[in-house]
Amino acid sequence: MKQKLIFTNIVGPAIDDLVESLGAPQAVVVADTNTAHFVLPILQNDSKAVASAKVITIKSGDANKNLESLTDLWKQLSDYEATRSTVVINLGGGVVSDMGGFAAATFKRGMRCINVPTTVLAAVDASVGGKTGINFAGYKNQIGTFTEPDAAVISSIFFNTLPPQEIMSGYAEMLKHALLENQEILDKLLNYNPVYPLLDTAGLLPLIEYSIGVKARIVEADLTEKGIRKALNLGHTAGHAFESIAYRRRSPIAHGYAVAWGLVVALVMSHLELGFPSDTLHSFASYVRKNYGVFDITCDDYPAIVEAMRHDKKNVTADNITFTLLEAVGKPQIDCVVSPEQIGAALDIYRDLMGL
């Protein structure tokens, strides 16, 4: 993996060192409306590169990760006379990393890029691994690239500005990484609530570093998702479908919450098809129900959920719906083809476990 990972709470100087090492004559900061208000002024005081950078502000929220917003971002890069030597500093959550990274990967056929995640979800997911993209035609991440940023600066200093829902959203990806690798870490996560009674940044940061390490090892082995990187899709086939359904209901849900519910569906399917241990399934589902609530679906939603899965970019072919499943914690199986009937059976059990 070419991407440099820097874990530090001295963020401004770290950014300056990176910009200098890249020999960039100009920097452009891409921030959403929230980070532009709460975080950008802090870094403008702490970083010479950020203080002198042009700023492009995009609207917050996954609903704005679309072609219209991307076109506006490209136009502003052009107005600022950005070149291939310009470095883009993506300051924000997953929407900023995804869309700012996509803009950097495609403008002038590729610019340098640094991610500075300000949410737990962006730190452990979107800012690491090189997936960029936008939503299109009502479906998640339909257009994008595999383009690693030059670096990511991972810090916990901004997390105190986040509402509890944002913390828990990122925590879902950490649960996924633990399921993929380590029962001991999973047990620790299931016995821990990072936002109760107060945000525990000291306790959370080493868990975040471990979680990023899981993803980094997988990405290094398979950047373009031809093999083992598909393990990172655990929970996302159902999760993205839930997001699409919520979007059509005009009631968007946080990505991490969708992943948490999608993980329950994936573990149910894993139990039915591969014998995943029922005790782990039940303890995991109990944690999700307690800390994430439920995504309300009925049998009437099943056809739309299956159709959304057919449009998921992670499917191997247009005719098959594939899941990443687990034989046990740390034993993923990729490219597991499942039928609509199997999905329906898993959704039935999901509803039972969630009390629907």
mmCIF file of C-alpha atoms in Angstrom:
data_model
loop_
_atom_site.group_PDB
_atom_site.id
_atom_site.type_symbol
_atom_site.label_atom_id
_atom_site.label_comp_id
_atom_site.label_asym_id
_atom_site.label_seq_id
_atom_site.Cartn_x
_atom_site.Cartn_y
_atom_site.Cartn_z
ATOM 1 C CA MET A 1 0.000 0.000 0.000
ATOM 2 C CA LYS A 2 1.571 3.278 -1.082
ATOM 3 C CA GLN A 3 -0.577 5.396 1.226
ATOM 4 C CA LYS A 4 1.295 6.754 4.247
ATOM 5 C CA LEU A 5 -0.601 6.521 7.536
ATOM 6 C CA ILE A 6 0.298 9.069 10.186
ATOM 7 C CA PHE A 7 -1.194 8.728 13.675
ATOM 8 C CA THR A 8 -0.785 11.990 15.564
ATOM 9 C CA ASN A 9 -2.691 14.654 17.453
ATOM 10 C CA ILE A 10 -0.211 17.285 16.209
ATOM 11 C CA VAL A 11 -2.133 17.611 12.972
ATOM 12 C CA GLY A 12 -1.086 21.001 11.559
ATOM 13 C CA PRO A 13 2.681 20.369 11.464
ATOM 14 C CA ALA A 14 2.052 16.870 10.081
ATOM 15 C CA ILE A 15 0.129 18.381 7.166
ATOM 16 C CA ASP A 16 2.896 20.942 6.565
ATOM 17 C CA ASP A 17 5.552 18.226 6.493
ATOM 18 C CA LEU A 18 3.528 16.212 3.988
ATOM 19 C CA VAL A 19 2.854 19.160 1.673
ATOM 20 C CA GLU A 20 6.551 20.060 1.761
ATOM 21 C CA SER A 21 7.599 16.466 1.044
ATOM 22 C CA LEU A 22 5.306 16.415 -1.999
ATOM 23 C CA GLY A 23 6.867 19.617 -3.322
ATOM 24 C CA ALA A 24 3.412 21.075 -3.882
ATOM 25 C CA PRO A 25 3.373 24.731 -4.953
ATOM 26 C CA GLN A 26 -0.294 25.035 -4.047
ATOM 27 C CA ALA A 27 -2.820 23.356 -1.757
ATOM 28 C CA VAL A 28 -6.594 23.242 -2.014
ATOM 29 C CA VAL A 29 -8.676 22.241 0.989
ATOM 30 C CA VAL A 30 -11.955 20.424 0.339
ATOM 31 C CA ALA A 31 -14.227 20.611 3.377
ATOM 32 C CA ASP A 32 -17.919 20.138 4.017
ATOM 33 C CA THR A 33 -20.029 22.866 5.592
ATOM 34 C CA ASN A 34 -19.588 21.419 9.080
ATOM 35 C CA THR A 35 -15.810 20.996 9.032
ATOM 36 C CA ALA A 36 -15.376 24.348 7.301
ATOM 37 C CA HIS A 37 -17.052 25.926 10.317
ATOM 38 C CA PHE A 38 -15.737 23.854 13.227
ATOM 39 C CA VAL A 39 -12.372 22.400 12.167
ATOM 40 C CA LEU A 40 -10.882 24.486 9.356
ATOM 41 C CA PRO A 41 -10.204 27.572 11.541
ATOM 42 C CA ILE A 42 -8.249 25.414 13.982
ATOM 43 C CA LEU A 43 -6.011 24.047 11.228
ATOM 44 C CA GLN A 44 -5.622 27.461 9.611
ATOM 45 C CA ASN A 45 -4.007 28.548 12.891
ATOM 46 C CA ASP A 46 -1.852 25.425 13.171
ATOM 47 C CA SER A 47 -0.784 24.797 9.564
ATOM 48 C CA LYS A 48 0.948 27.164 7.148
ATOM 49 C CA ALA A 49 -0.184 25.040 4.203
ATOM 50 C CA VAL A 50 -3.828 25.126 5.257
ATOM 51 C CA ALA A 51 -3.684 28.848 6.100
ATOM 52 C CA SER A 52 -2.510 29.695 2.573
ATOM 53 C CA ALA A 53 -4.711 27.158 0.773
ATOM 54 C CA LYS A 54 -7.727 27.864 -1.379
ATOM 55 C CA VAL A 55 -10.889 26.375 0.155
ATOM 56 C CA ILE A 56 -13.703 24.521 -1.589
ATOM 57 C CA THR A 57 -16.763 23.921 0.573
ATOM 58 C CA ILE A 58 -19.251 21.189 -0.298
ATOM 59 C CA LYS A 59 -22.635 20.472 1.263
ATOM 60 C CA SER A 60 -22.696 17.978 4.116
ATOM 61 C CA GLY A 61 -24.507 14.674 3.856
ATOM 62 C CA ASP A 62 -24.401 11.595 1.653
ATOM 63 C CA ALA A 63 -27.329 12.883 -0.423
ATOM 64 C CA ASN A 64 -24.947 15.547 -1.784
ATOM 65 C CA LYS A 65 -22.322 13.035 -2.935
ATOM 66 C CA ASN A 66 -23.563 13.287 -6.502
ATOM 67 C CA LEU A 67 -22.561 14.295 -10.013
ATOM 68 C CA GLU A 68 -23.822 17.852 -9.606
ATOM 69 C CA SER A 69 -21.647 18.444 -6.543
ATOM 70 C CA LEU A 70 -18.673 16.758 -8.200
ATOM 71 C CA THR A 71 -19.045 18.942 -11.298
ATOM 72 C CA ASP A 72 -19.057 22.035 -9.103
ATOM 73 C CA LEU A 73 -15.941 20.777 -7.328
ATOM 74 C CA TRP A 74 -14.144 20.241 -10.657
ATOM 75 C CA LYS A 75 -15.155 23.749 -11.762
ATOM 76 C CA GLN A 76 -13.761 25.323 -8.621
ATOM 77 C CA LEU A 77 -10.485 23.448 -9.058
ATOM 78 C CA SER A 78 -10.343 24.882 -12.565
ATOM 79 C CA ASP A 79 -11.181 28.392 -11.324
ATOM 80 C CA TYR A 80 -8.331 28.112 -8.815
ATOM 81 C CA GLU A 81 -6.002 27.055 -11.655
ATOM 82 C CA ALA A 82 -5.146 23.811 -9.888
ATOM 83 C CA THR A 83 -2.585 21.621 -11.653
ATOM 84 C CA ARG A 84 -1.322 18.069 -11.312
ATOM 85 C CA SER A 85 1.239 19.458 -8.840
ATOM 86 C CA THR A 86 -1.473 20.874 -6.587
ATOM 87 C CA VAL A 87 -2.226 18.836 -3.475
ATOM 88 C CA VAL A 88 -5.838 18.369 -2.398
ATOM 89 C CA ILE A 89 -6.380 18.194 1.372
ATOM 90 C CA ASN A 90 -9.672 16.441 2.112
ATOM 91 C CA LEU A 91 -10.823 17.670 5.506
ATOM 92 C CA GLY A 92 -13.980 15.992 6.760
ATOM 93 C CA GLY A 93 -15.936 12.779 6.855
ATOM 94 C CA GLY A 94 -16.521 10.030 4.341
ATOM 95 C CA VAL A 95 -18.375 12.203 1.828
ATOM 96 C CA VAL A 96 -15.367 14.531 1.618
ATOM 97 C CA SER A 97 -12.876 11.637 1.322
ATOM 98 C CA ASP A 98 -14.968 9.897 -1.351
ATOM 99 C CA MET A 99 -15.829 12.906 -3.481
ATOM 100 C CA GLY A 100 -12.692 14.962 -2.888
ATOM 101 C CA GLY A 101 -10.613 11.866 -3.612
ATOM 102 C CA PHE A 102 -12.563 11.216 -6.814
ATOM 103 C CA ALA A 103 -12.098 14.822 -7.941
ATOM 104 C CA ALA A 104 -8.357 14.603 -7.232
ATOM 105 C CA ALA A 105 -8.080 11.261 -9.041
ATOM 106 C CA THR A 106 -9.730 12.572 -12.200
ATOM 107 C CA PHE A 107 -8.943 16.304 -12.510
ATOM 108 C CA LYS A 108 -5.979 16.800 -14.852
ATOM 109 C CA ARG A 109 -5.805 12.969 -14.892
ATOM 110 C CA GLY A 110 -4.708 12.891 -11.282
ATOM 111 C CA MET A 111 -3.590 15.200 -8.483
ATOM 112 C CA ARG A 112 -1.864 14.503 -5.178
ATOM 113 C CA CYS A 113 -4.193 14.024 -2.249
ATOM 114 C CA ILE A 114 -4.060 13.962 1.573
ATOM 115 C CA ASN A 115 -6.981 12.834 3.722
ATOM 116 C CA VAL A 116 -7.528 14.374 7.139
ATOM 117 C CA PRO A 117 -10.563 12.545 8.547
ATOM 118 C CA THR A 118 -12.618 14.331 11.178
ATOM 119 C CA THR A 119 -14.998 11.455 11.957
ATOM 120 C CA VAL A 120 -14.399 7.958 13.278
ATOM 121 C CA LEU A 121 -16.075 6.495 10.182
ATOM 122 C CA ALA A 122 -13.811 8.388 7.797
ATOM 123 C CA ALA A 123 -10.741 7.472 9.866
ATOM 124 C CA VAL A 124 -11.330 3.723 9.812
ATOM 125 C CA ASP A 125 -12.997 3.475 6.398
ATOM 126 C CA ALA A 126 -13.200 6.144 3.708
ATOM 127 C CA SER A 127 -9.838 7.855 4.283
ATOM 128 C CA VAL A 128 -7.846 4.609 3.974
ATOM 129 C CA GLY A 129 -7.642 2.243 1.029
ATOM 130 C CA GLY A 130 -8.134 4.363 -2.070
ATOM 131 C CA LYS A 131 -11.818 3.903 -2.902
ATOM 132 C CA THR A 132 -13.313 7.116 -4.246
ATOM 133 C CA GLY A 133 -16.681 7.807 -5.789
ATOM 134 C CA ILE A 134 -20.142 9.311 -5.901
ATOM 135 C CA ASN A 135 -23.703 8.029 -5.783
ATOM 136 C CA PHE A 136 -25.610 7.848 -9.074
ATOM 137 C CA ALA A 137 -29.163 7.071 -10.179
ATOM 138 C CA GLY A 138 -30.290 6.455 -6.613
ATOM 139 C CA TYR A 139 -27.589 3.857 -5.834
ATOM 140 C CA LYS A 140 -24.528 4.044 -3.604
ATOM 141 C CA ASN A 141 -21.042 4.660 -5.020
ATOM 142 C CA GLN A 142 -21.880 3.729 -8.603
ATOM 143 C CA ILE A 143 -19.114 5.851 -10.171
ATOM 144 C CA GLY A 144 -15.580 6.017 -8.813
ATOM 145 C CA THR A 145 -11.971 4.866 -8.888
ATOM 146 C CA PHE A 146 -9.390 2.903 -6.937
ATOM 147 C CA THR A 147 -6.859 5.685 -6.283
ATOM 148 C CA GLU A 148 -4.908 5.756 -3.049
ATOM 149 C CA PRO A 149 -4.212 9.154 -1.503
ATOM 150 C CA ASP A 150 -0.625 9.993 -0.768
ATOM 151 C CA ALA A 151 -1.299 10.019 2.953
ATOM 152 C CA ALA A 152 -3.882 10.124 5.719
ATOM 153 C CA VAL A 153 -3.380 11.974 8.980
ATOM 154 C CA ILE A 154 -5.329 10.095 11.655
ATOM 155 C CA SER A 155 -6.149 11.946 14.861
ATOM 156 C CA SER A 156 -8.734 11.822 17.647
ATOM 157 C CA ILE A 157 -8.651 15.532 18.486
ATOM 158 C CA PHE A 158 -11.668 16.376 16.335
ATOM 159 C CA PHE A 159 -13.935 13.609 17.607
ATOM 160 C CA ASN A 160 -15.083 15.619 20.629
ATOM 161 C CA THR A 161 -17.055 17.850 18.231
ATOM 162 C CA LEU A 162 -19.090 14.878 16.970
ATOM 163 C CA PRO A 163 -22.572 13.852 18.084
ATOM 164 C CA PRO A 164 -22.836 10.328 19.542
ATOM 165 C CA GLN A 165 -24.456 9.013 16.344
ATOM 166 C CA GLU A 166 -21.339 9.907 14.339
ATOM 167 C CA ILE A 167 -19.095 8.067 16.801
ATOM 168 C CA MET A 168 -21.265 4.960 16.673
ATOM 169 C CA SER A 169 -21.430 5.123 12.878
ATOM 170 C CA GLY A 170 -17.670 4.724 12.660
ATOM 171 C CA TYR A 171 -17.689 2.118 15.396
ATOM 172 C CA ALA A 172 -19.742 -0.170 13.120
ATOM 173 C CA GLU A 173 -16.821 -0.400 10.690
ATOM 174 C CA MET A 174 -14.564 -1.227 13.613
ATOM 175 C CA LEU A 175 -16.921 -4.058 14.553
ATOM 176 C CA LYS A 176 -16.691 -5.305 10.972
ATOM 177 C CA HIS A 177 -12.889 -5.293 11.018
ATOM 178 C CA ALA A 178 -12.883 -7.233 14.287
ATOM 179 C CA LEU A 179 -15.272 -9.830 12.820
ATOM 180 C CA LEU A 180 -12.837 -10.301 9.956
ATOM 181 C CA GLU A 181 -9.813 -10.936 12.115
ATOM 182 C CA ASN A 182 -9.952 -11.339 15.870
ATOM 183 C CA GLN A 183 -12.417 -12.786 18.422
ATOM 184 C CA GLU A 184 -10.630 -11.144 21.346
ATOM 185 C CA ILE A 185 -10.931 -7.667 19.814
ATOM 186 C CA LEU A 186 -14.558 -8.342 18.868
ATOM 187 C CA ASP A 187 -15.360 -9.315 22.467
ATOM 188 C CA LYS A 188 -13.682 -6.141 23.681
ATOM 189 C CA LEU A 189 -15.697 -3.992 21.270
ATOM 190 C CA LEU A 190 -18.970 -5.699 22.204
ATOM 191 C CA ASN A 191 -18.284 -4.928 25.865
ATOM 192 C CA TYR A 192 -17.458 -1.276 25.219
ATOM 193 C CA ASN A 193 -19.479 1.800 24.366
ATOM 194 C CA PRO A 194 -17.262 4.659 23.204
ATOM 195 C CA VAL A 195 -19.854 7.378 23.867
ATOM 196 C CA TYR A 196 -21.032 6.414 27.355
ATOM 197 C CA PRO A 197 -20.955 8.334 29.603
ATOM 198 C CA LEU A 198 -18.506 10.572 27.692
ATOM 199 C CA LEU A 199 -16.385 10.111 24.591
ATOM 200 C CA ASP A 200 -13.313 8.102 25.577
ATOM 201 C CA THR A 201 -10.739 9.250 23.042
ATOM 202 C CA ALA A 202 -7.871 7.732 25.011
ATOM 203 C CA GLY A 203 -9.527 4.314 24.953
ATOM 204 C CA LEU A 204 -10.842 4.654 21.413
ATOM 205 C CA LEU A 205 -7.657 5.707 19.619
ATOM 206 C CA PRO A 206 -5.714 2.421 20.012
ATOM 207 C CA LEU A 207 -8.798 0.514 18.867
ATOM 208 C CA ILE A 208 -9.012 2.800 15.822
ATOM 209 C CA GLU A 209 -5.339 2.203 15.041
ATOM 210 C CA TYR A 210 -5.880 -1.567 15.273
ATOM 211 C CA SER A 211 -8.955 -1.321 13.047
ATOM 212 C CA ILE A 212 -7.122 0.695 10.410
ATOM 213 C CA GLY A 213 -4.339 -1.882 10.536
ATOM 214 C CA VAL A 214 -6.809 -4.630 9.594
ATOM 215 C CA LYS A 215 -7.994 -2.683 6.578
ATOM 216 C CA ALA A 216 -4.484 -1.612 5.564
ATOM 217 C CA ARG A 217 -3.218 -5.216 5.558
ATOM 218 C CA ILE A 218 -6.103 -6.343 3.367
ATOM 219 C CA VAL A 219 -5.777 -3.398 0.961
ATOM 220 C CA GLU A 220 -2.033 -3.950 0.630
ATOM 221 C CA ALA A 221 -2.733 -7.506 -0.493
ATOM 222 C CA ASP A 222 -5.479 -6.545 -2.953
ATOM 223 C CA LEU A 223 -5.921 -2.850 -3.835
ATOM 224 C CA THR A 224 -8.430 -3.255 -6.669
ATOM 225 C CA GLU A 225 -10.749 -5.755 -4.983
ATOM 226 C CA LYS A 226 -10.069 -8.797 -7.149
ATOM 227 C CA GLY A 227 -9.809 -11.150 -4.192
ATOM 228 C CA ILE A 228 -9.410 -10.826 -0.428
ATOM 229 C CA ARG A 229 -10.340 -7.123 -0.316
ATOM 230 C CA LYS A 230 -13.905 -8.270 -0.969
ATOM 231 C CA ALA A 231 -13.865 -9.422 2.657
ATOM 232 C CA LEU A 232 -14.216 -5.741 3.565
ATOM 233 C CA ASN A 233 -17.666 -5.866 1.948
ATOM 234 C CA LEU A 234 -18.951 -7.803 4.959
ATOM 235 C CA GLY A 235 -22.291 -6.252 5.908
ATOM 236 C CA HIS A 236 -22.280 -3.825 3.004
ATOM 237 C CA THR A 237 -24.455 -5.678 0.492
ATOM 238 C CA ALA A 238 -27.444 -5.493 2.835
ATOM 239 C CA GLY A 239 -26.262 -2.209 4.357
ATOM 240 C CA HIS A 240 -26.112 -0.392 1.024
ATOM 241 C CA ALA A 241 -29.532 -1.788 0.135
ATOM 242 C CA PHE A 242 -30.915 -0.403 3.395
ATOM 243 C CA GLU A 243 -29.364 2.974 2.559
ATOM 244 C CA SER A 244 -31.000 2.944 -0.871
ATOM 245 C CA ILE A 245 -34.395 2.094 0.632
ATOM 246 C CA ALA A 246 -34.020 4.862 3.223
ATOM 247 C CA TYR A 247 -32.994 7.334 0.503
ATOM 248 C CA ARG A 248 -36.122 6.523 -1.477
ATOM 249 C CA ARG A 249 -38.189 6.985 1.674
ATOM 250 C CA ARG A 250 -36.607 10.449 1.903
ATOM 251 C CA SER A 251 -35.336 9.518 5.334
ATOM 252 C CA PRO A 252 -31.563 8.948 4.911
ATOM 253 C CA ILE A 253 -29.696 6.833 7.454
ATOM 254 C CA ALA A 254 -26.087 7.077 8.584
ATOM 255 C CA HIS A 255 -23.787 4.741 6.638
ATOM 256 C CA GLY A 256 -22.377 3.128 9.768
ATOM 257 C CA TYR A 257 -25.833 2.364 11.107
ATOM 258 C CA ALA A 258 -26.732 0.738 7.786
ATOM 259 C CA VAL A 259 -23.524 -1.316 8.027
ATOM 260 C CA ALA A 260 -24.378 -2.385 11.594
ATOM 261 C CA TRP A 261 -27.788 -3.666 10.474
ATOM 262 C CA GLY A 262 -26.231 -5.161 7.335
ATOM 263 C CA LEU A 263 -23.713 -7.025 9.484
ATOM 264 C CA VAL A 264 -26.567 -8.666 11.372
ATOM 265 C CA VAL A 265 -28.070 -9.814 8.041
ATOM 266 C CA ALA A 266 -24.651 -11.092 6.901
ATOM 267 C CA LEU A 267 -24.117 -13.013 10.142
ATOM 268 C CA VAL A 268 -27.600 -14.533 9.871
ATOM 269 C CA MET A 269 -26.769 -15.621 6.317
ATOM 270 C CA SER A 270 -23.395 -16.896 7.538
ATOM 271 C CA HIS A 271 -25.137 -18.980 10.193
ATOM 272 C CA LEU A 272 -27.635 -20.404 7.707
ATOM 273 C CA GLU A 273 -25.109 -21.172 4.962
ATOM 274 C CA LEU A 274 -21.750 -21.701 6.702
ATOM 275 C CA GLY A 275 -22.620 -22.575 10.284
ATOM 276 C CA PHE A 276 -21.409 -19.326 11.868
ATOM 277 C CA PRO A 277 -21.792 -19.756 15.660
ATOM 278 C CA SER A 278 -25.264 -18.846 16.871
ATOM 279 C CA ASP A 279 -24.022 -17.507 20.232
ATOM 280 C CA THR A 280 -21.810 -14.928 18.499
ATOM 281 C CA LEU A 281 -24.668 -14.034 16.156
ATOM 282 C CA HIS A 282 -27.048 -13.436 19.050
ATOM 283 C CA SER A 283 -24.576 -11.415 21.126
ATOM 284 C CA PHE A 284 -23.716 -9.287 18.082
ATOM 285 C CA ALA A 285 -27.374 -8.726 17.167
ATOM 286 C CA SER A 286 -28.136 -7.789 20.775
ATOM 287 C CA TYR A 287 -25.352 -5.186 20.778
ATOM 288 C CA VAL A 288 -26.581 -3.701 17.505
ATOM 289 C CA ARG A 289 -30.199 -3.542 18.637
ATOM 290 C CA LYS A 290 -29.198 -1.873 21.919
ATOM 291 C CA ASN A 291 -26.780 0.671 20.431
ATOM 292 C CA TYR A 292 -28.063 1.236 16.894
ATOM 293 C CA GLY A 293 -31.775 0.585 17.157
ATOM 294 C CA VAL A 294 -33.408 -1.121 14.177
ATOM 295 C CA PHE A 295 -34.038 -0.455 10.511
ATOM 296 C CA ASP A 296 -37.736 -1.013 10.060
ATOM 297 C CA ILE A 297 -38.605 -3.299 7.159
ATOM 298 C CA THR A 298 -41.509 -5.588 6.318
ATOM 299 C CA CYS A 299 -41.958 -8.416 3.834
ATOM 300 C CA ASP A 300 -43.252 -5.834 1.372
ATOM 301 C CA ASP A 301 -39.773 -4.256 1.278
ATOM 302 C CA TYR A 302 -37.986 -7.466 0.255
ATOM 303 C CA PRO A 303 -38.301 -7.051 -3.551
ATOM 304 C CA ALA A 304 -36.890 -3.505 -3.397
ATOM 305 C CA ILE A 305 -34.049 -4.652 -1.119
ATOM 306 C CA VAL A 306 -33.143 -7.478 -3.511
ATOM 307 C CA GLU A 307 -33.275 -5.083 -6.473
ATOM 308 C CA ALA A 308 -30.974 -2.646 -4.675
ATOM 309 C CA MET A 309 -28.554 -5.513 -4.028
ATOM 310 C CA ARG A 310 -28.508 -6.315 -7.748
ATOM 311 C CA HIS A 311 -27.259 -2.786 -8.400
ATOM 312 C CA ASP A 312 -24.547 -2.965 -5.749
ATOM 313 C CA LYS A 313 -21.140 -2.364 -7.338
ATOM 314 C CA LYS A 314 -19.671 -5.290 -5.396
ATOM 315 C CA ASN A 315 -21.621 -7.967 -7.306
ATOM 316 C CA VAL A 316 -19.456 -10.211 -9.486
ATOM 317 C CA THR A 317 -22.014 -10.356 -12.301
ATOM 318 C CA ALA A 318 -25.291 -8.624 -13.052
ATOM 319 C CA ASP A 319 -27.140 -11.928 -12.628
ATOM 320 C CA ASN A 320 -25.808 -12.934 -9.216
ATOM 321 C CA ILE A 321 -26.053 -11.334 -5.792
ATOM 322 C CA THR A 322 -22.937 -12.077 -3.769
ATOM 323 C CA PHE A 323 -22.230 -11.702 -0.079
ATOM 324 C CA THR A 324 -19.089 -11.846 1.988
ATOM 325 C CA LEU A 325 -19.878 -14.345 4.740
ATOM 326 C CA LEU A 326 -18.049 -15.824 7.742
ATOM 327 C CA GLU A 327 -17.492 -19.422 8.767
ATOM 328 C CA ALA A 328 -16.384 -18.002 12.108
ATOM 329 C CA VAL A 329 -14.757 -14.831 13.380
ATOM 330 C CA GLY A 330 -11.575 -14.379 11.332
ATOM 331 C CA LYS A 331 -12.648 -16.818 8.589
ATOM 332 C CA PRO A 332 -14.291 -14.853 5.752
ATOM 333 C CA GLN A 333 -15.623 -16.418 2.567
ATOM 334 C CA ILE A 334 -15.925 -14.061 -0.411
ATOM 335 C CA ASP A 335 -18.157 -14.242 -3.501
ATOM 336 C CA CYS A 336 -20.883 -16.317 -1.833
ATOM 337 C CA VAL A 337 -23.754 -16.383 -4.342
ATOM 338 C CA VAL A 338 -27.157 -16.162 -2.669
ATOM 339 C CA SER A 339 -30.679 -16.337 -4.044
ATOM 340 C CA PRO A 340 -33.586 -13.971 -3.383
ATOM 341 C CA GLU A 341 -35.163 -16.772 -1.361
ATOM 342 C CA GLN A 342 -32.079 -17.043 0.871
ATOM 343 C CA ILE A 343 -32.053 -13.270 1.297
ATOM 344 C CA GLY A 344 -35.718 -13.335 2.273
ATOM 345 C CA ALA A 345 -35.064 -16.034 4.873
ATOM 346 C CA ALA A 346 -32.172 -14.012 6.336
ATOM 347 C CA LEU A 347 -34.300 -10.861 6.448
ATOM 348 C CA ASP A 348 -37.032 -12.794 8.269
ATOM 349 C CA ILE A 349 -34.544 -13.781 10.994
ATOM 350 C CA TYR A 350 -33.077 -10.253 11.051
ATOM 351 C CA ARG A 351 -36.566 -8.925 11.819
ATOM 352 C CA ASP A 352 -37.003 -11.474 14.605
ATOM 353 C CA LEU A 353 -33.631 -10.610 16.156
ATOM 354 C CA MET A 354 -34.383 -6.884 15.909
ATOM 355 C CA GLY A 355 -37.838 -7.281 17.446
ATOM 356 C CA LEU A 356 -39.790 -6.264 14.337
#
